[in-house]
Coordinates of C-alpha atoms in Angstrom, one line a residue:
Chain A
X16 CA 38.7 53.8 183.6
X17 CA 41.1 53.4 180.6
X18 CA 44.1 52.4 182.7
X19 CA 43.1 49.1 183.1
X20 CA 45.0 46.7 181.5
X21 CA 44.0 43.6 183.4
X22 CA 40.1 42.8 183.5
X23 CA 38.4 40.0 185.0
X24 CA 34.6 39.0 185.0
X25 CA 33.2 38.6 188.9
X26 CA 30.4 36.4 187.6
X27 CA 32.2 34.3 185.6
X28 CA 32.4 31.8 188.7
X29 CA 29.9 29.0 189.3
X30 CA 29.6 29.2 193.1
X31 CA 27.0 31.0 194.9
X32 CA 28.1 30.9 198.3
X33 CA 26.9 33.8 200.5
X34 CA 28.4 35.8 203.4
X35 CA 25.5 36.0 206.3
X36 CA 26.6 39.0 208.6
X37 CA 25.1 39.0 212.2
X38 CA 22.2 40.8 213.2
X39 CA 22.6 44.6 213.2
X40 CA 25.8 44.5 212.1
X41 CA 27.8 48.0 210.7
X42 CA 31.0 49.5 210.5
X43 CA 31.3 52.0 213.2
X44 CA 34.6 53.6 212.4
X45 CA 38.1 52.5 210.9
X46 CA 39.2 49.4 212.7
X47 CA 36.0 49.2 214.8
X48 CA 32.4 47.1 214.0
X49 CA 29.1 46.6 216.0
X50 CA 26.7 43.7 216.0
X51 CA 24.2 41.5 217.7
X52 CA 25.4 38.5 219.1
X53 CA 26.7 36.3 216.2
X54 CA 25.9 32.6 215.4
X55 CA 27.7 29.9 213.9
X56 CA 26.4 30.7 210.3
X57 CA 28.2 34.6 210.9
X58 CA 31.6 32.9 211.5
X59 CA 32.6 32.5 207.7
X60 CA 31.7 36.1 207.2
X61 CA 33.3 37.4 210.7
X62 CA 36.1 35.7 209.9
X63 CA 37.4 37.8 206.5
X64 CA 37.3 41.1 209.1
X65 CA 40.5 39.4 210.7
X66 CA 39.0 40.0 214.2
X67 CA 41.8 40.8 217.2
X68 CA 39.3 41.7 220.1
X69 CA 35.4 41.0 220.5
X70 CA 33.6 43.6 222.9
X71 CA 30.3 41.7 224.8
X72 CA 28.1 44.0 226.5
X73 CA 25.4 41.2 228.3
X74 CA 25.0 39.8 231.6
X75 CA 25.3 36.3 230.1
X76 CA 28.3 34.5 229.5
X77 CA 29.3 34.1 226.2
X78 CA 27.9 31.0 224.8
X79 CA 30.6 28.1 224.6
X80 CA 30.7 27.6 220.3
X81 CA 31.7 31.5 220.6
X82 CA 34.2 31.0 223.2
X83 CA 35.8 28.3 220.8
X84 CA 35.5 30.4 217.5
X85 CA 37.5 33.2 219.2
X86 CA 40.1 31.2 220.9
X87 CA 40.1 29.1 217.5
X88 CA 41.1 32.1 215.4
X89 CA 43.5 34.0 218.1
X90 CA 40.7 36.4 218.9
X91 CA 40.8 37.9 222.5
X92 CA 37.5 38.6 224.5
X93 CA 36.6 41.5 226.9
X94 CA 33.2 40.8 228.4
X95 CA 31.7 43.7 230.3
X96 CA 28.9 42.8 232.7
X97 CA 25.6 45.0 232.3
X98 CA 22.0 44.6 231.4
X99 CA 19.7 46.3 228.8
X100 CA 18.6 48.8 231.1
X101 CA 15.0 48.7 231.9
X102 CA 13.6 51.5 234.1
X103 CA 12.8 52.0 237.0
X104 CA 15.0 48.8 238.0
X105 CA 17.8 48.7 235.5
X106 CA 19.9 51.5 234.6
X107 CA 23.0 51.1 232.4
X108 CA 26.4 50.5 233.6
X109 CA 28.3 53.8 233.4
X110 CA 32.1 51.6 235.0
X111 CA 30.8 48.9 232.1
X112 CA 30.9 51.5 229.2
X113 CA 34.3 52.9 230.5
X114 CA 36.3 49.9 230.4
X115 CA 34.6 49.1 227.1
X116 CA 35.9 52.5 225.9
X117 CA 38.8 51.9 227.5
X118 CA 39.6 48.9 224.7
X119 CA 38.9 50.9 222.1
X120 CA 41.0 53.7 222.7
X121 CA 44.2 51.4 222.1
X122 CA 44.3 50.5 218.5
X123 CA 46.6 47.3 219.5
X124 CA 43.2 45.8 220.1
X125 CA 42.4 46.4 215.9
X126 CA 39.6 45.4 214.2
X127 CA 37.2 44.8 217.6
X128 CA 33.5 43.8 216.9
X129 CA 31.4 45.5 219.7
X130 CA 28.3 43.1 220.3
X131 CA 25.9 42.7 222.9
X132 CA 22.7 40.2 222.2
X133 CA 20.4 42.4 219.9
X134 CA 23.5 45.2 218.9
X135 CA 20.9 47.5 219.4
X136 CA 20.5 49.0 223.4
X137 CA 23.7 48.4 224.9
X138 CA 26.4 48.5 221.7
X139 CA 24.1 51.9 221.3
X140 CA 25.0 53.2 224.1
X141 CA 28.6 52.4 223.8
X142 CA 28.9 53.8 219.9
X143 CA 27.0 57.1 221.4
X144 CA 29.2 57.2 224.2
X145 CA 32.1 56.7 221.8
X146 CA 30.7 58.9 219.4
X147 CA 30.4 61.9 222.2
X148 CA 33.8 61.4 224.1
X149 CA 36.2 60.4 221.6
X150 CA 34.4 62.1 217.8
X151 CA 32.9 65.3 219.5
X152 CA 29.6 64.2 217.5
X153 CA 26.7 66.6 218.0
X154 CA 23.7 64.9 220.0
X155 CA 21.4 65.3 216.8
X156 CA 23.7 63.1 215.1
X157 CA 24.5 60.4 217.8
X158 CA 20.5 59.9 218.8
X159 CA 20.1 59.2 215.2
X160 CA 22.3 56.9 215.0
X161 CA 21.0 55.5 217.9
X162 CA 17.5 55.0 216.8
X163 CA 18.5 53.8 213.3
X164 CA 19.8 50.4 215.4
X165 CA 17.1 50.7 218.0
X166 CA 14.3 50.8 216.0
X167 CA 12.4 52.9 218.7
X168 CA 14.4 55.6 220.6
X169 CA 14.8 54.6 224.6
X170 CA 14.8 57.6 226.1
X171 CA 17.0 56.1 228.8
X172 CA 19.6 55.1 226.9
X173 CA 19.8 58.7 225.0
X174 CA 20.1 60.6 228.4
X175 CA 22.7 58.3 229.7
X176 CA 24.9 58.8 227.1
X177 CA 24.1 62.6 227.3
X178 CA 25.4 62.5 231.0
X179 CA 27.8 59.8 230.5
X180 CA 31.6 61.0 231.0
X181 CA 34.9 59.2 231.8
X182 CA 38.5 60.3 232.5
X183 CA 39.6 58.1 229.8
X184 CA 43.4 57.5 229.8
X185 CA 45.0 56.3 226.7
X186 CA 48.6 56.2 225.0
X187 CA 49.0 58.6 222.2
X188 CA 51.4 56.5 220.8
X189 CA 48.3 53.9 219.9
X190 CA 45.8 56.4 219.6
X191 CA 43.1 55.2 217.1
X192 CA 43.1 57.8 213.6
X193 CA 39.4 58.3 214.4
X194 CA 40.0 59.8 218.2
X195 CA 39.2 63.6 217.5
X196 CA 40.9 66.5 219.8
X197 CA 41.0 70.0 219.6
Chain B
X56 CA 46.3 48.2 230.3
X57 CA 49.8 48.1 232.0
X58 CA 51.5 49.6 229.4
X59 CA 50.4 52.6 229.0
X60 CA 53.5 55.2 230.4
X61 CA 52.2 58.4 229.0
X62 CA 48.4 59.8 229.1
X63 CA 46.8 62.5 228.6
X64 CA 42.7 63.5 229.9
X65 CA 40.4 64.3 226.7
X66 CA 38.4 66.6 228.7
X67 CA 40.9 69.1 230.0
X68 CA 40.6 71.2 226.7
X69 CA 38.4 74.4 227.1
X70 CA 36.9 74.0 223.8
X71 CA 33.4 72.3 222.8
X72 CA 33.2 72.7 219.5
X73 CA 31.2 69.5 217.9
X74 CA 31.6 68.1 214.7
X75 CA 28.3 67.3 212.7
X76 CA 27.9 64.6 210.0
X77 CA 25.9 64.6 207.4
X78 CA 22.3 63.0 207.3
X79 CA 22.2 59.6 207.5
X80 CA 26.1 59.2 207.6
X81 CA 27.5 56.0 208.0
X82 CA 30.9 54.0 207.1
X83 CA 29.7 51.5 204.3
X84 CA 33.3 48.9 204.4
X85 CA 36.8 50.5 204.9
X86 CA 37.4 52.7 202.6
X87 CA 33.3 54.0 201.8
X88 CA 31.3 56.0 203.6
X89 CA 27.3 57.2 202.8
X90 CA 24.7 59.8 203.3
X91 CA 22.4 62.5 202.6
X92 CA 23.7 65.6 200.8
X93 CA 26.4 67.1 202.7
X94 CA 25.8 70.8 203.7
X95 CA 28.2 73.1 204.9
X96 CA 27.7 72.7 208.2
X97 CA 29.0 69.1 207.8
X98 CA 32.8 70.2 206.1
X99 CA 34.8 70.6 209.2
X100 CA 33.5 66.8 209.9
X101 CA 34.1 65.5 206.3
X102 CA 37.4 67.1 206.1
X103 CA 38.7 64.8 208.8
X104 CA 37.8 61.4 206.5
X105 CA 40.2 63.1 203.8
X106 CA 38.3 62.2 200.9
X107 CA 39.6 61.3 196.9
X108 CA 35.9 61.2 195.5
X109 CA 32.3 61.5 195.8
X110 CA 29.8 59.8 194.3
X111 CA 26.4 61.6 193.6
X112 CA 23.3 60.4 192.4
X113 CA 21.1 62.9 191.8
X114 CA 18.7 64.3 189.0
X115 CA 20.1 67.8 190.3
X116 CA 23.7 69.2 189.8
X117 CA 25.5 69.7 192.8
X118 CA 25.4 73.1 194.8
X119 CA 27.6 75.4 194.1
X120 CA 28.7 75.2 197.4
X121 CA 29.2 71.8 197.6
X122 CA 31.2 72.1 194.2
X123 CA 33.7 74.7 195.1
X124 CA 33.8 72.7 198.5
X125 CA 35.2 69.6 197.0
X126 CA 37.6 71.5 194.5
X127 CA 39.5 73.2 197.4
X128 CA 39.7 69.6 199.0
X129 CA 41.0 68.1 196.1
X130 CA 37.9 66.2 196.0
X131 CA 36.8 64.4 192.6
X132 CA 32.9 63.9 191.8
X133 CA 31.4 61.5 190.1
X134 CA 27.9 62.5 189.5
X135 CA 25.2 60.1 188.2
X136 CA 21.6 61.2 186.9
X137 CA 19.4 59.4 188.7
X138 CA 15.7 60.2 190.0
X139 CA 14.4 58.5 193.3
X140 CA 12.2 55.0 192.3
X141 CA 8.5 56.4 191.9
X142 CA 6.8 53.1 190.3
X143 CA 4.8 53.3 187.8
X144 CA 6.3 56.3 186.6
X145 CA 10.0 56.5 187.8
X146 CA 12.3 53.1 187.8
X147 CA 16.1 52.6 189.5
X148 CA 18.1 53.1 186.5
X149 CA 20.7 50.1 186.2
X150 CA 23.3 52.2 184.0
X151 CA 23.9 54.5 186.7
X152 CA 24.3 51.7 189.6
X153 CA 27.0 50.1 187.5
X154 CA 28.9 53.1 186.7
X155 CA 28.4 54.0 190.2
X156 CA 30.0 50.4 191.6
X157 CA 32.9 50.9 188.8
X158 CA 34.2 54.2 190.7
X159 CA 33.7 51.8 194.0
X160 CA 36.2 48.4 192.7
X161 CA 39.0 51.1 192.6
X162 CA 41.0 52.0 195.4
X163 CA 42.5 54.7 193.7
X164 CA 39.5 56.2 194.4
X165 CA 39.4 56.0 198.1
X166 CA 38.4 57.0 200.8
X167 CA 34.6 57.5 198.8
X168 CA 31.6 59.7 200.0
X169 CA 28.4 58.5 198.0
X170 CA 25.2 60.5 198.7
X171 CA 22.5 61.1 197.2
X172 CA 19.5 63.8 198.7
X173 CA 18.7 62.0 201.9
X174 CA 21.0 58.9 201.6
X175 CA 18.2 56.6 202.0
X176 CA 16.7 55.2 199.0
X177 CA 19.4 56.0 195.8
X178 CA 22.4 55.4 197.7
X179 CA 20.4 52.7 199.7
X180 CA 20.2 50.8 196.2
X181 CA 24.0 51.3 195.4
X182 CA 25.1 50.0 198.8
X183 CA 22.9 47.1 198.1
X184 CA 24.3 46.5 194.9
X185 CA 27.4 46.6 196.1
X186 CA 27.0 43.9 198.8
X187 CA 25.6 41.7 196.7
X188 CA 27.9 41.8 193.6
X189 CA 31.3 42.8 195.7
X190 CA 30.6 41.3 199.2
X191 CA 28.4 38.3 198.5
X192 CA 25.8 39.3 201.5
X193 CA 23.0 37.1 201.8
X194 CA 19.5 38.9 200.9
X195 CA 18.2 39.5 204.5
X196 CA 21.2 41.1 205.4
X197 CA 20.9 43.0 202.5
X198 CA 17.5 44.1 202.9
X199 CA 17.7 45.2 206.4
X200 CA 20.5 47.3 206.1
X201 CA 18.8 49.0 203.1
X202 CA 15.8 49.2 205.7
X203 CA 17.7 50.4 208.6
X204 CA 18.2 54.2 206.6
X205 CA 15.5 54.1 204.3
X206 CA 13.0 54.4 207.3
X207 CA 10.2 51.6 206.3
X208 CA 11.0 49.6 203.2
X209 CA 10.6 50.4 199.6
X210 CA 9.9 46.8 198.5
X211 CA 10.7 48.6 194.6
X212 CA 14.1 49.1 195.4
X213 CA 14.9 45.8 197.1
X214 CA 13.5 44.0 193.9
X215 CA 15.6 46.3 192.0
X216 CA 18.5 45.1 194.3
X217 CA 17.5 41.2 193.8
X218 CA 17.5 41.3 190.2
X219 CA 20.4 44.2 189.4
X220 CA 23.7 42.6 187.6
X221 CA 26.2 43.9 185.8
X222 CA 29.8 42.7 184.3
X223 CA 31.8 44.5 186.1
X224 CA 35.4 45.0 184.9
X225 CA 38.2 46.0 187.7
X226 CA 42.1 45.6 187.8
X227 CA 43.1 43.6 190.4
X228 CA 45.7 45.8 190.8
X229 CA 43.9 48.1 192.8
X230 CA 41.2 45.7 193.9
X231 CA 39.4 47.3 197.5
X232 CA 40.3 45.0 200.0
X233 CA 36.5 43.7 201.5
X234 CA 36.1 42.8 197.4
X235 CA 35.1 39.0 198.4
X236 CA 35.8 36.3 195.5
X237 CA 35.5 32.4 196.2

């Protein structure tokens, strides 16, 4: 490191404030995040990732001090109806996942957080169906990731996104760097 | 989604090859990704994040494989002695943490790989570090991530985390941008 010329001391500064991320919350690839559903104390944290698009997976509508914090800070909303799926009365949405995938295949919509309530079931589904159809993951890799967030594997949720397939349109002029073809 | 004039279908292509990342792979911030040693069934995959550098953190040297692998990528490597936390005999050695994070406040360096064996516990502990000095995550944010790879928590490395400081010195020059300073 001898071409610095310039140093500066990062603890040289009396404040301690902290950054609080929301629940579950990761990088999933270049211009794309996934969480659980963030709270007001998130918002400083949310807010240096210069948010364009938020992603809800839930059937509940998004709670109003959201709603404001997005509209507040130019931030647009997709929300996607669709349960956690709970067998044998609940399976997940395959139409909800497409249109999810649908945003994220048009990197005008750069950085979008991906969050449904826990960021585990749901935003697991849509990363492994992400990871399948657009990064030609291997299955070993995209259940693993899968279980790291949902701390228990749901067998459900791993064979949807096995059998989950869209005809996915998208522009290659705004095709995201991380969409992998052959 | 109006706008879109041209398409194209993902899934008319013959092919299925897959691409499979490493163990434990994740992206850390923009610019950093981690996991578990890289093996060469993982290069077609890491060839696609371009890499300038990887960190290792290892007691071992680095296959051979791996070696001559990075060399006809271009790819610089930083390795860093270090031994997995076995209290009472083996402690997380603070020297190679802070040379690690002084690769990590360039972004000469980037994109950055940093692995250690199974990219739980070492590189757990760096990614830790990291958050804390260079991101300002609070401390349960902190430790769950660290938990959410290192598969049941290793409450020696998350002390190690609490208590770890160092003066680092960076050019703001080449400052990474999720480098958060109040």
């Amino acid at each position: 490191m001898s071409s610095i010329s310039s140093t500066a001391n990062f603890f040289d500064r009396p404040e301690t404030k902290l950054l609080v991320p929301p629940l579950n919350f990761a990088m999933v690839t270049s211009g794309i995040y996934r969480s659980g559903h963030p709270l007001p104390i998130n918002f400083p944290f949310l807010e240096k990732l210069k948010l364009k698009t938020i992603i809800y997976l839930s059937e509940h509508d998004l709670r109003k001090v959201n709603v404001e914090w997005a509209s507040r800070n130019g931030i647009k909303v997709f929300h996607f109806r669709m349960e956690n799926c709970k067998l044998p009365f609940v399976e997940n949405d395959p139409e909800a996942i497409a249109a999810a995938l649908q945003v994220v295949v048009d990197s005008r919509n750069f950085p979008v957080l991906m969050h449904s309530n826990k960021g585990k079931h749901r935003v697991g589904v849509l990363v492994g169906a992400m990871r399948k159809l657009l990064q030609k993951w291997s299955f070993a890799s995209i259940f693993d990731e899968y279980g790291q967030f949902a701390a228990g594997k749901e067998d459900s949720d791993i064979e949807f996104i096995e059998i989950f397939n869209s005809d996915l349109q998208y522009d290659p002029k705004y095709a995201p760097s991380f969409l992998v073809s052959w």
